[in-house]
Short mmCIF file of N, CA, C and O in Angstrom, two decimals:
data_model
loop_
_atom_site.label_atom_id
_atom_site.label_comp_id
_atom_site.label_asym_id
_atom_site.label_seq_id
_atom_site.Cartn_x
_atom_site.Cartn_y
_atom_site.Cartn_z
N MET A 1 -7.38 5.88 0.20
CA MET A 1 -6.13 5.22 1.78
C MET A 1 -5.71 3.25 1.19
O MET A 1 -4.40 3.63 1.47
N ARG A 2 -6.66 3.06 0.79
CA ARG A 2 -6.52 1.68 0.63
C ARG A 2 -4.75 1.74 -0.33
O ARG A 2 -4.39 0.80 -0.18
N THR A 3 -5.01 2.74 -1.05
CA THR A 3 -4.01 2.81 -2.35
C THR A 3 -2.52 3.06 -1.56
O THR A 3 -1.92 1.93 -1.56
N LEU A 4 -2.53 3.64 -0.15
CA LEU A 4 -1.81 3.48 0.24
C LEU A 4 -0.70 2.26 0.79
O LEU A 4 0.09 1.85 1.09
N LEU A 5 -2.28 1.36 1.32
CA LEU A 5 -1.49 0.32 1.49
C LEU A 5 -0.90 -1.24 0.25
O LEU A 5 -0.11 -1.35 1.06
N LEU A 6 -1.24 -0.68 -0.57
CA LEU A 6 -1.10 -1.50 -1.66
C LEU A 6 0.72 -1.24 -1.61
O LEU A 6 0.99 -1.67 -2.31
N ILE A 7 1.07 0.34 -1.83
CA ILE A 7 2.22 0.56 -1.99
C ILE A 7 2.50 0.09 -1.28
O ILE A 7 4.05 -0.46 -1.27
N LEU A 8 2.34 0.00 0.06
CA LEU A 8 3.84 0.16 0.83
C LEU A 8 3.69 -1.58 0.72
O LEU A 8 4.93 -2.16 1.31
N SER A 9 2.61 -2.37 0.41
CA SER A 9 2.47 -3.56 0.46
C SER A 9 3.66 -3.84 -1.16
O SER A 9 4.44 -5.04 -0.60
N VAL A 10 3.96 -3.24 -2.06
CA VAL A 10 4.60 -3.69 -2.73
C VAL A 10 6.05 -3.23 -2.57
O VAL A 10 6.83 -4.03 -2.94
N LEU A 11 6.46 -2.35 -1.95
CA LEU A 11 7.50 -2.34 -1.50
C LEU A 11 8.33 -3.00 -0.67
O LEU A 11 9.38 -3.30 -0.62
N CYS A 12 7.41 -3.68 0.46
CA CYS A 12 7.55 -4.21 1.38
C CYS A 12 7.76 -5.77 0.61
O CYS A 12 8.27 -6.66 1.42
N PHE A 13 7.28 -6.49 -0.04
CA PHE A 13 7.00 -7.70 -0.46
C PHE A 13 6.59 -7.78 -2.01
O PHE A 13 7.73 -8.58 -2.62
N GLY A 14 6.12 -7.23 -2.58
CA GLY A 14 6.46 -7.41 -4.20
C GLY A 14 5.95 -8.61 -4.61
O GLY A 14 5.71 -9.53 -5.28
N SER A 15 4.39 -9.63 -4.44
CA SER A 15 4.05 -10.34 -4.34
C SER A 15 3.20 -10.10 -5.36
O SER A 15 2.61 -9.25 -5.29
N CYS A 16 1.97 -11.34 -5.97
CA CYS A 16 1.50 -10.99 -6.84
C CYS A 16 0.40 -11.74 -6.25
O CYS A 16 -0.70 -11.60 -7.33
N LYS A 17 0.12 -11.81 -5.09
CA LYS A 17 -0.51 -12.77 -4.27
C LYS A 17 -1.38 -11.37 -3.40
O LYS A 17 -0.67 -10.86 -3.27
N THR A 18 -2.74 -12.25 -3.37
CA THR A 18 -2.95 -11.17 -2.12
C THR A 18 -1.87 -11.20 -0.68
O THR A 18 -1.91 -12.13 -0.06
N SER A 19 -1.43 -10.27 -0.37
CA SER A 19 -0.83 -10.51 0.57
C SER A 19 -1.35 -10.22 2.48
O SER A 19 -2.57 -9.82 1.83
N LEU A 20 -0.63 -10.37 3.17
CA LEU A 20 -1.27 -10.43 4.37
C LEU A 20 -1.24 -9.27 5.01
O LEU A 20 -1.76 -8.94 6.24
N ILE A 21 -0.70 -7.84 4.28
CA ILE A 21 -1.03 -6.08 4.68
C ILE A 21 -2.44 -6.72 5.02
O ILE A 21 -2.89 -6.67 3.69
N THR A 22 -2.89 -5.77 5.89
CA THR A 22 -3.67 -4.92 5.68
C THR A 22 -4.12 -3.24 6.23
O THR A 22 -3.08 -2.72 6.37
N TYR A 23 -4.90 -2.59 5.66
CA TYR A 23 -5.13 -1.76 6.28
C TYR A 23 -6.55 -0.83 6.88
O TYR A 23 -7.54 -1.41 6.38
N ARG A 24 -6.22 0.24 7.95
CA ARG A 24 -8.08 0.24 8.72
C ARG A 24 -7.85 1.73 9.34
O ARG A 24 -6.45 1.41 10.02
N ASN A 25 -8.18 2.47 9.24
CA ASN A 25 -8.28 3.31 10.30
C ASN A 25 -6.63 4.62 9.49
O ASN A 25 -5.84 5.34 10.64
N GLY A 26 -6.86 4.54 8.97
CA GLY A 26 -5.31 5.27 8.39
C GLY A 26 -3.93 4.53 8.79
O GLY A 26 -2.35 5.16 8.16
N TYR A 27 -3.54 3.59 8.80
CA TYR A 27 -2.74 2.55 9.31
C TYR A 27 -2.30 1.24 8.44
O TYR A 27 -3.29 0.85 8.29
N ILE A 28 -1.64 0.96 8.30
CA ILE A 28 -0.74 0.16 7.12
C ILE A 28 -0.63 -0.69 7.88
O ILE A 28 0.48 -1.02 9.26
N PHE A 29 -1.21 -2.48 8.32
CA PHE A 29 -0.45 -3.59 9.19
C PHE A 29 -0.12 -4.63 8.26
O PHE A 29 -0.57 -4.57 7.81
N ASP A 30 1.14 -5.28 9.11
CA ASP A 30 1.77 -6.86 8.32
C ASP A 30 1.12 -7.66 8.87
O ASP A 30 0.42 -7.42 9.81
N LYS A 31 1.49 -9.11 8.63
CA LYS A 31 0.31 -10.07 8.92
C LYS A 31 0.16 -10.36 10.65
O LYS A 31 0.06 -11.45 10.88
N GLN A 32 1.38 -9.70 10.81
CA GLN A 32 1.69 -9.73 12.93
C GLN A 32 0.74 -8.90 13.28
O GLN A 32 0.56 -9.49 14.24
N GLY A 33 -0.14 -8.06 12.97
CA GLY A 33 -0.70 -7.23 13.19
C GLY A 33 -0.06 -5.73 13.80
O GLY A 33 -0.50 -4.77 14.03
N GLU A 34 1.76 -5.48 13.83
CA GLU A 34 2.38 -4.69 13.36
C GLU A 34 1.97 -3.07 12.26
O GLU A 34 2.20 -3.87 11.24
N THR A 35 2.25 -2.29 12.42
CA THR A 35 1.61 -0.89 11.79
C THR A 35 3.22 -0.88 10.92
O THR A 35 4.43 -1.08 11.86
N ILE A 36 3.71 -0.97 10.14
CA ILE A 36 4.03 -0.81 9.04
C ILE A 36 4.10 0.56 8.26
O ILE A 36 5.14 1.38 8.11
N GLY A 37 3.29 1.24 8.36
CA GLY A 37 2.73 2.69 7.68
C GLY A 37 1.78 3.14 7.86
O GLY A 37 0.60 2.50 8.53
N ASN A 38 1.12 4.26 7.14
CA ASN A 38 -0.23 4.78 7.23
C ASN A 38 -0.43 5.58 5.83
O ASN A 38 0.47 5.66 4.90
N TYR A 39 -1.62 6.30 5.78
CA TYR A 39 -1.92 6.46 4.79
C TYR A 39 -2.96 7.89 4.80
O TYR A 39 -3.91 7.55 6.18
N THR A 40 -2.52 8.77 4.38
CA THR A 40 -3.55 10.16 4.54
C THR A 40 -3.67 10.75 2.90
O THR A 40 -2.70 10.80 1.90
N ASN A 41 -4.73 11.63 2.60
CA ASN A 41 -4.54 12.07 1.72
C ASN A 41 -4.40 11.65 -0.23
O ASN A 41 -3.60 12.67 -0.36
N GLY A 42 -4.54 10.36 -0.50
CA GLY A 42 -3.93 9.83 -1.43
C GLY A 42 -2.46 9.51 -1.44
O GLY A 42 -1.88 9.07 -2.43
N TYR A 43 -2.24 9.62 -0.70
CA TYR A 43 0.19 9.28 -0.14
C TYR A 43 0.15 7.90 0.91
O TYR A 43 -0.89 8.40 1.84
N ILE A 44 1.20 7.32 0.63
CA ILE A 44 1.39 6.45 1.09
C ILE A 44 2.66 6.52 2.18
O ILE A 44 4.06 7.23 1.13
N TYR A 45 2.70 6.72 3.97
CA TYR A 45 3.98 7.10 4.43
C TYR A 45 4.63 5.65 4.76
O TYR A 45 3.76 4.87 5.19
N SER A 46 5.77 5.31 5.25
CA SER A 46 6.44 4.36 5.84
C SER A 46 6.70 4.87 7.39
O SER A 46 5.71 5.71 7.63
N SER A 47 6.89 4.03 8.34
CA SER A 47 6.24 4.57 9.76
C SER A 47 7.09 5.36 10.13
O SER A 47 6.46 6.10 11.13
N LYS A 48 7.94 5.72 9.29
CA LYS A 48 9.49 7.02 9.99
C LYS A 48 8.53 8.20 9.25
O LYS A 48 9.70 9.03 8.70
N ARG A 49 7.67 8.38 8.05
CA ARG A 49 6.82 8.96 7.31
C ARG A 49 7.60 9.39 6.22
O ARG A 49 7.61 10.79 5.36
N ILE A 50 8.26 8.61 5.40
CA ILE A 50 8.66 8.54 4.82
C ILE A 50 7.93 8.02 3.11
O ILE A 50 6.78 7.28 3.19
N LEU A 51 7.24 9.10 2.10
CA LEU A 51 6.50 8.71 0.97
C LEU A 51 7.11 7.69 0.45
O LEU A 51 7.98 7.40 0.02
N LYS A 52 6.38 6.69 -0.43
CA LYS A 52 6.10 5.95 -0.39
C LYS A 52 5.82 5.39 -2.01
O LYS A 52 6.16 5.24 -2.67
N GLY A 53 4.53 6.44 -2.02
CA GLY A 53 3.76 5.90 -3.15
C GLY A 53 2.10 6.67 -3.06
O GLY A 53 1.98 7.93 -1.74
N TYR A 54 1.29 5.94 -3.97
CA TYR A 54 0.24 7.09 -3.82
C TYR A 54 -0.73 5.85 -4.58
O TYR A 54 -0.91 4.98 -4.15
N TYR A 55 -2.24 6.06 -3.80
CA TYR A 55 -3.21 5.89 -3.84
C TYR A 55 -4.75 6.51 -4.09
O TYR A 55 -4.23 7.50 -4.56
N SER A 56 -5.10 5.77 -5.43
CA SER A 56 -6.04 6.19 -5.82
C SER A 56 -7.33 5.54 -7.15
O SER A 56 -6.42 4.16 -7.40
N ASN A 57 -8.64 5.32 -6.76
CA ASN A 57 -9.67 4.66 -7.64
C ASN A 57 -8.92 3.51 -7.59
O ASN A 57 -9.28 2.33 -8.11
N GLY A 58 -9.10 2.71 -6.03
CA GLY A 58 -8.58 1.32 -6.32
C GLY A 58 -7.12 0.79 -6.69
O GLY A 58 -7.34 -0.11 -6.64
N TYR A 59 -5.86 1.63 -7.05
CA TYR A 59 -5.02 1.52 -7.68
C TYR A 59 -3.77 1.68 -6.94
O TYR A 59 -4.07 3.13 -6.14
N ILE A 60 -2.63 0.87 -6.91
CA ILE A 60 -1.42 2.04 -5.95
C ILE A 60 -0.78 2.04 -6.96
O ILE A 60 -0.48 1.44 -8.06
N TYR A 61 0.00 3.23 -7.05
CA TYR A 61 1.06 4.17 -7.66
C TYR A 61 2.22 3.71 -7.33
O TYR A 61 2.86 4.69 -6.12
N ASP A 62 3.87 3.69 -8.30
CA ASP A 62 4.76 3.96 -7.27
C ASP A 62 5.01 5.98 -7.55
O ASP A 62 4.55 6.14 -8.10
N ASP A 63 6.60 5.65 -7.53
CA ASP A 63 6.80 7.98 -7.43
C ASP A 63 6.80 7.81 -9.31
O ASP A 63 6.94 9.18 -9.32
N ASN A 64 7.31 6.98 -10.09
CA ASN A 64 6.82 7.51 -11.84
C ASN A 64 4.82 7.26 -11.56
O ASN A 64 5.67 7.56 -13.38
N HIS A 65 4.52 7.05 -11.13
CA HIS A 65 3.08 6.57 -11.52
C HIS A 65 2.45 5.79 -12.31
O HIS A 65 1.79 5.84 -13.18
N ASN A 66 3.82 4.72 -12.17
CA ASN A 66 3.15 2.89 -12.47
C ASN A 66 2.28 2.36 -11.62
O ASN A 66 2.50 2.85 -10.29
N ILE A 67 1.07 1.75 -12.04
CA ILE A 67 0.58 1.33 -11.26
C ILE A 67 0.94 -0.21 -10.66
O ILE A 67 1.87 -1.16 -11.97
N VAL A 68 1.74 -0.21 -8.98
CA VAL A 68 1.68 -1.47 -8.41
C VAL A 68 1.36 -2.33 -8.32
O VAL A 68 1.19 -3.34 -7.40
N GLY A 69 0.24 -2.17 -7.28
CA GLY A 69 -1.16 -3.20 -7.29
C GLY A 69 -2.49 -2.30 -7.32
O GLY A 69 -2.93 -1.39 -7.67
N ASN A 70 -3.28 -3.33 -6.21
CA ASN A 70 -4.76 -2.61 -6.07
C ASN A 70 -5.26 -2.51 -4.90
O ASN A 70 -4.40 -3.49 -4.47
N TYR A 71 -6.26 -2.46 -4.02
CA TYR A 71 -6.79 -2.35 -2.78
C TYR A 71 -7.71 -1.87 -2.86
O TYR A 71 -8.84 -1.98 -3.67
N ALA A 72 -8.22 -3.38 -1.74
CA ALA A 72 -10.49 -3.78 -2.08
C ALA A 72 -10.34 -4.01 -0.42
O ALA A 72 -10.09 -5.33 -0.56
N ASN A 73 -11.33 -4.21 0.32
CA ASN A 73 -11.73 -4.67 1.33
C ASN A 73 -11.11 -4.93 2.82
O ASN A 73 -10.88 -5.99 2.85
N GLY A 74 -9.84 -3.95 2.62
CA GLY A 74 -9.14 -4.42 3.78
C GLY A 74 -8.10 -4.75 3.14
O GLY A 74 -6.65 -4.62 4.20
N TYR A 75 -7.51 -5.62 2.03
CA TYR A 75 -6.69 -6.74 1.84
C TYR A 75 -5.62 -4.96 0.28
O TYR A 75 -6.26 -4.72 -0.24
N VAL A 76 -4.74 -6.07 0.49
CA VAL A 76 -3.68 -5.51 -1.18
C VAL A 76 -3.29 -6.58 -1.58
O VAL A 76 -2.78 -7.44 -1.09
N LYS A 77 -3.62 -5.88 -2.92
CA LYS A 77 -2.52 -7.32 -3.89
C LYS A 77 -1.68 -6.55 -4.68
O LYS A 77 -1.83 -5.63 -5.32
N MET A 78 -0.75 -7.13 -4.59
CA MET A 78 0.64 -6.63 -5.57
C MET A 78 0.72 -7.21 -6.76
O MET A 78 0.69 -8.35 -7.07
N LYS A 79 1.07 -5.87 -7.60
CA LYS A 79 1.72 -7.25 -9.27
C LYS A 79 2.78 -7.51 -8.99
O LYS A 79 3.70 -6.81 -8.29
N ASN A 80 3.41 -8.55 -9.71
CA ASN A 80 4.71 -8.80 -9.83
C ASN A 80 5.20 -7.80 -10.42
O ASN A 80 5.43 -7.05 -11.24
N LYS A 81 7.47 -7.90 -10.14
CA LYS A 81 7.65 -6.62 -10.70
C LYS A 81 8.23 -7.03 -12.08
O LYS A 81 8.84 -5.75 -12.16
N ASP A 82 8.09 -8.16 -12.28
CA ASP A 82 8.45 -8.69 -13.81
C ASP A 82 7.19 -7.98 -15.10
O ASP A 82 7.48 -7.37 -15.38
N ASP A 83 6.42 -7.90 -14.06
CA ASP A 83 5.17 -6.79 -15.10
C ASP A 83 5.24 -5.13 -15.26
O ASP A 83 6.15 -4.69 -14.60
#
């Protein structure tokens, strides 16, 4: 579930620092606390239910199954796009 938040963070921000994106109870929130997506059963979706990526074992993956970030303790950390 946490991986979904990470994937959305990567897609939305692409930063290498821990973002202000958080996740809880199946929803992903931006820094203002607004819902920007959700996660369930290993998948990450946008707020319009468009598949954005996958999550598993603390990592977030893109459509090509490349690791784009990780998640832990309610926060998402994304890799640089250059990595």
